[in-house]
Amino acid sequence: REVVLSLHSVHNVNHGPTESYYGMATNHTAEAELPVTSERPAKMTVGIESIVSVRIFLHTRGMPSSSDRAIGQLSIPVREMLEICGPGIYQTWLLLDQWTAYGSMSRSQVAERFRRALMEIPAELHGPRICLTMLEASVDPGQWPVAEKDRAFYHDPLLVSHTQHAQAVKAYFDHCDREELSHSKRSSRRCSTNTGPVEASELRSELEKLAQRQKADEVENLKAELDHIINEANRRIDQGNASIKTLKADLHRLTDEEEPLLETESLEARARLQAARQKTTELQRLAGQSGAGRSDELDKLREELSILKAEKAALMAEVQEIYSSQKHAASAASSGAGRSPHRAESVTEVEDRLLPDPRELLGTNS
């Protein structure tokens, strides 16, 4: 999967006023390391058995990059990170190790150093450390307050980050209390061994001023970190509240405006459906009646056609018989006209039968 690595901050590293830090990240499979800063995250592809490493360098303005000096590195075994932090790392502090060559340690050693870098922040408040975020490229932390599924899925990285910040703040306060108590004890011892009251008072005043300055610096640092955490939390809360208000407004609008329209359209559609069903039933009924009447008419026509065919066949047979009789009569007349007057009369009678009687046509008997 593709992940995005962001370097938010580097603390407790000795550097000059013209020096700035940057990181070079690798997944140990790409040919070149990727630069990573607070403004420029690095994207890379990792698997469950991958190891992501980051080296921190200090660059002096105006100098070539070959003169940059390495101040530490960190290796993150992905499988062990998932077991400890959940599906990613979110704004979490990690201690830096000394620079070493990649591949010089076994995976178990890398995993153990990663656990130490994560867990020992409160115990080593003044050690060099970096604040990192490593999440999938498709993840947007700004949407976590909106989606219930994301809030549940990314609960563990947020819990690890907040727990670590709370432990670090408590450790800072404990450190301030210890420093104040230590300064008080040293001041009392020096005052008890001092023979001159004026010198003791001056020493006590200097110690108190020193303690106040140190305490003020620590308090300012703590306040800055607390303000950052509070501002970030308030920003996310405000963003979540704004999203909730927007969703509620959309829901009210849909309920007040679009729901009546949908109800009206539904009623109209149901009425059209009912009318279409009634019309279909009526057409089916009419089609059934028309079909029955046409069936009776067809039967009558078929019957008349049969009768006509039969009459036609009878007429054809009669005509054929008449033609045959004429042919035989003509043959007999040509062969013995003087000897057979009776046959001639028969032919005449046949011819008379072929034509209707004029008296019948005229309706008279004469």
Short mmCIF file of N, CA, C and O in Angstrom, two decimals, residues 138-199:
data_model
loop_
_atom_site.label_atom_id
_atom_site.label_comp_id
_atom_site.label_asym_id
_atom_site.label_seq_id
_atom_site.Cartn_x
_atom_site.Cartn_y
_atom_site.Cartn_z
N SER A 138 -4.53 7.49 1.05
CA SER A 138 -5.94 7.85 0.83
C SER A 138 -6.63 8.38 2.07
O SER A 138 -7.80 8.76 2.00
N VAL A 139 -5.93 8.44 3.20
CA VAL A 139 -6.57 8.84 4.47
C VAL A 139 -6.43 10.34 4.66
O VAL A 139 -5.36 10.92 4.44
N ASP A 140 -7.54 10.97 5.07
CA ASP A 140 -7.55 12.40 5.40
C ASP A 140 -7.94 12.54 6.86
O ASP A 140 -9.12 12.38 7.21
N PRO A 141 -7.00 12.83 7.77
CA PRO A 141 -7.35 12.96 9.20
C PRO A 141 -8.40 14.02 9.46
O PRO A 141 -9.12 13.94 10.45
N GLY A 142 -8.51 15.01 8.57
CA GLY A 142 -9.52 16.04 8.78
C GLY A 142 -10.94 15.54 8.67
O GLY A 142 -11.87 16.18 9.15
N GLN A 143 -11.14 14.35 8.05
CA GLN A 143 -12.48 13.78 7.91
C GLN A 143 -12.83 12.81 9.03
O GLN A 143 -13.95 12.29 9.06
N TRP A 144 -11.89 12.53 9.94
CA TRP A 144 -12.18 11.58 11.01
C TRP A 144 -13.35 12.01 11.89
O TRP A 144 -14.17 11.17 12.27
N PRO A 145 -13.47 13.31 12.25
CA PRO A 145 -14.62 13.66 13.09
C PRO A 145 -15.97 13.50 12.39
O PRO A 145 -17.00 13.44 13.05
N VAL A 146 -15.97 13.43 11.04
CA VAL A 146 -17.22 13.37 10.30
C VAL A 146 -17.72 11.93 10.17
O VAL A 146 -18.90 11.65 10.39
N ALA A 147 -16.82 11.01 9.80
CA ALA A 147 -17.22 9.63 9.53
C ALA A 147 -17.08 8.78 10.79
O ALA A 147 -16.01 8.70 11.39
N GLU A 148 -18.17 8.15 11.18
CA GLU A 148 -18.17 7.30 12.37
C GLU A 148 -17.22 6.11 12.19
O GLU A 148 -16.52 5.70 13.12
N LYS A 149 -17.19 5.56 10.98
CA LYS A 149 -16.32 4.41 10.71
C LYS A 149 -14.85 4.78 10.87
O LYS A 149 -14.07 4.02 11.46
N ASP A 150 -14.45 5.96 10.37
CA ASP A 150 -13.06 6.39 10.50
C ASP A 150 -12.70 6.68 11.96
O ASP A 150 -11.58 6.39 12.40
N ARG A 151 -13.63 7.27 12.72
CA ARG A 151 -13.34 7.54 14.12
C ARG A 151 -13.05 6.25 14.88
O ARG A 151 -12.16 6.20 15.73
N ALA A 152 -13.78 5.19 14.56
CA ALA A 152 -13.54 3.91 15.24
C ALA A 152 -12.26 3.25 14.75
O ALA A 152 -11.49 2.70 15.54
N PHE A 153 -12.01 3.34 13.42
CA PHE A 153 -10.86 2.63 12.85
C PHE A 153 -9.54 3.26 13.27
O PHE A 153 -8.57 2.55 13.54
N TYR A 154 -9.49 4.60 13.35
CA TYR A 154 -8.25 5.30 13.68
C TYR A 154 -8.22 5.75 15.14
O TYR A 154 -7.52 6.71 15.48
N HIS A 155 -8.98 5.06 15.99
CA HIS A 155 -8.98 5.38 17.41
C HIS A 155 -7.62 5.11 18.04
O HIS A 155 -7.12 5.90 18.85
N ASP A 156 -6.99 3.98 17.69
CA ASP A 156 -5.73 3.59 18.33
C ASP A 156 -4.60 4.58 18.05
O ASP A 156 -3.88 4.98 18.99
N PRO A 157 -4.35 5.03 16.80
CA PRO A 157 -3.28 6.03 16.59
C PRO A 157 -3.52 7.31 17.37
O PRO A 157 -2.57 7.89 17.93
N LEU A 158 -4.76 7.77 17.45
CA LEU A 158 -5.05 8.98 18.22
C LEU A 158 -4.83 8.75 19.71
O LEU A 158 -4.28 9.61 20.41
N LEU A 159 -5.24 7.57 20.20
CA LEU A 159 -5.06 7.27 21.61
C LEU A 159 -3.58 7.21 21.97
O LEU A 159 -3.16 7.74 23.02
N VAL A 160 -2.76 6.58 21.13
CA VAL A 160 -1.32 6.51 21.39
C VAL A 160 -0.72 7.91 21.43
O VAL A 160 0.07 8.24 22.33
N SER A 161 -1.11 8.77 20.46
CA SER A 161 -0.56 10.13 20.41
C SER A 161 -0.97 10.93 21.65
O SER A 161 -0.12 11.56 22.29
N HIS A 162 -2.24 10.91 22.00
CA HIS A 162 -2.71 11.70 23.15
C HIS A 162 -2.13 11.17 24.46
O HIS A 162 -1.77 11.96 25.35
N THR A 163 -2.05 9.85 24.59
CA THR A 163 -1.47 9.28 25.81
C THR A 163 -0.02 9.69 25.96
O THR A 163 0.43 10.06 27.06
N GLN A 164 0.72 9.65 24.84
CA GLN A 164 2.13 10.04 24.91
C GLN A 164 2.27 11.51 25.27
O GLN A 164 3.13 11.88 26.09
N HIS A 165 1.46 12.39 24.69
CA HIS A 165 1.53 13.81 25.03
C HIS A 165 1.19 14.06 26.49
O HIS A 165 1.84 14.87 27.17
N ALA A 166 0.17 13.36 27.01
CA ALA A 166 -0.18 13.51 28.42
C ALA A 166 0.95 13.05 29.33
O ALA A 166 1.28 13.71 30.33
N GLN A 167 1.60 11.93 28.97
CA GLN A 167 2.72 11.44 29.78
C GLN A 167 3.90 12.40 29.72
O GLN A 167 4.58 12.63 30.74
N ALA A 168 4.14 12.97 28.54
CA ALA A 168 5.25 13.92 28.41
C ALA A 168 5.00 15.18 29.23
O ALA A 168 5.91 15.71 29.89
N VAL A 169 3.76 15.67 29.21
CA VAL A 169 3.44 16.86 30.00
C VAL A 169 3.63 16.59 31.48
O VAL A 169 4.21 17.40 32.22
N LYS A 170 3.16 15.44 31.93
CA LYS A 170 3.33 15.08 33.34
C LYS A 170 4.81 14.97 33.70
O LYS A 170 5.26 15.40 34.77
N ALA A 171 5.60 14.37 32.78
CA ALA A 171 7.03 14.24 33.03
C ALA A 171 7.70 15.61 33.11
O ALA A 171 8.61 15.82 33.92
N TYR A 172 7.25 16.55 32.27
CA TYR A 172 7.81 17.91 32.34
C TYR A 172 7.51 18.56 33.70
O TYR A 172 8.38 19.19 34.31
N PHE A 173 6.29 18.43 34.16
CA PHE A 173 5.95 19.00 35.46
C PHE A 173 6.75 18.34 36.59
O PHE A 173 7.24 19.02 37.51
N ASP A 174 6.90 17.02 36.52
CA ASP A 174 7.70 16.33 37.54
C ASP A 174 9.15 16.80 37.49
O ASP A 174 9.80 16.99 38.54
N HIS A 175 9.66 16.98 36.27
CA HIS A 175 11.03 17.45 36.13
C HIS A 175 11.18 18.86 36.74
O HIS A 175 12.17 19.15 37.43
N CYS A 176 10.21 19.72 36.51
CA CYS A 176 10.27 21.07 37.09
C CYS A 176 10.25 21.02 38.61
O CYS A 176 10.99 21.76 39.29
N ASP A 177 9.40 20.16 39.15
CA ASP A 177 9.35 20.03 40.62
C ASP A 177 10.67 19.52 41.17
O ASP A 177 11.17 20.02 42.20
N ARG A 178 11.27 18.55 40.49
CA ARG A 178 12.56 18.01 40.96
C ARG A 178 13.64 19.08 40.88
O ARG A 178 14.47 19.22 41.80
N GLU A 179 13.66 19.83 39.79
CA GLU A 179 14.67 20.87 39.64
C GLU A 179 14.51 21.95 40.72
O GLU A 179 15.49 22.41 41.31
N GLU A 180 13.28 22.31 40.99
CA GLU A 180 13.04 23.32 42.01
C GLU A 180 13.47 22.83 43.39
O GLU A 180 14.12 23.56 44.15
N LEU A 181 13.16 21.58 43.71
CA LEU A 181 13.56 21.01 44.99
C LEU A 181 15.08 20.90 45.09
O LEU A 181 15.68 21.21 46.13
N SER A 182 15.72 20.49 43.99
CA SER A 182 17.18 20.37 44.00
C SER A 182 17.85 21.73 44.20
O SER A 182 18.80 21.85 44.98
N HIS A 183 17.35 22.74 43.52
CA HIS A 183 17.92 24.08 43.69
C HIS A 183 17.72 24.58 45.11
O HIS A 183 18.60 25.22 45.70
N SER A 184 16.58 24.27 45.69
CA SER A 184 16.33 24.72 47.07
C SER A 184 17.29 24.06 48.04
O SER A 184 17.83 24.71 48.96
N LYS A 185 17.52 22.75 47.84
CA LYS A 185 18.45 22.04 48.73
C LYS A 185 19.86 22.58 48.59
O LYS A 185 20.56 22.80 49.58
N ARG A 186 20.31 22.78 47.34
CA ARG A 186 21.67 23.30 47.15
C ARG A 186 21.81 24.69 47.73
O ARG A 186 22.82 25.05 48.34
N SER A 187 20.80 25.49 47.59
CA SER A 187 20.84 26.85 48.13
C SER A 187 20.91 26.84 49.65
O SER A 187 21.67 27.60 50.24
N SER A 188 20.14 25.96 50.28
CA SER A 188 20.17 25.90 51.75
C SER A 188 21.52 25.42 52.27
O SER A 188 22.03 25.91 53.28
N ARG A 189 22.12 24.44 51.56
CA ARG A 189 23.44 23.95 52.00
C ARG A 189 24.50 25.04 51.87
O ARG A 189 25.34 25.23 52.75
N ARG A 190 24.46 25.76 50.78
CA ARG A 190 25.46 26.81 50.59
C ARG A 190 25.27 27.93 51.61
O ARG A 190 26.23 28.50 52.12
N CYS A 191 24.06 28.22 51.93
CA CYS A 191 23.82 29.26 52.92
C CYS A 191 24.29 28.85 54.31
O CYS A 191 24.80 29.65 55.08
N SER A 192 24.11 27.58 54.64
CA SER A 192 24.52 27.11 55.98
C SER A 192 26.03 27.07 56.13
O SER A 192 26.57 27.23 57.23
N THR A 193 26.77 26.89 55.08
CA THR A 193 28.23 26.83 55.15
C THR A 193 28.89 28.18 54.94
O THR A 193 30.09 28.34 55.11
N ASN A 194 28.11 29.18 54.57
CA ASN A 194 28.67 30.51 54.30
C ASN A 194 28.79 31.29 55.61
O ASN A 194 27.89 31.33 56.42
N THR A 195 29.96 31.90 55.84
CA THR A 195 30.20 32.63 57.09
C THR A 195 29.68 34.04 57.05
O THR A 195 29.42 34.64 58.07
N GLY A 196 29.54 34.62 55.89
CA GLY A 196 29.09 36.01 55.78
C GLY A 196 27.64 36.08 55.40
O GLY A 196 27.23 35.48 54.41
N PRO A 197 26.80 36.79 56.13
CA PRO A 197 25.38 36.87 55.79
C PRO A 197 25.14 37.58 54.48
O PRO A 197 24.22 37.26 53.76
N VAL A 198 25.95 38.54 54.10
CA VAL A 198 25.74 39.25 52.84
C VAL A 198 25.99 38.34 51.66
O VAL A 198 25.23 38.31 50.70
N GLU A 199 27.07 37.53 51.69
CA GLU A 199 27.37 36.62 50.59
C GLU A 199 26.30 35.54 50.46
O GLU A 199 25.94 35.14 49.36
#
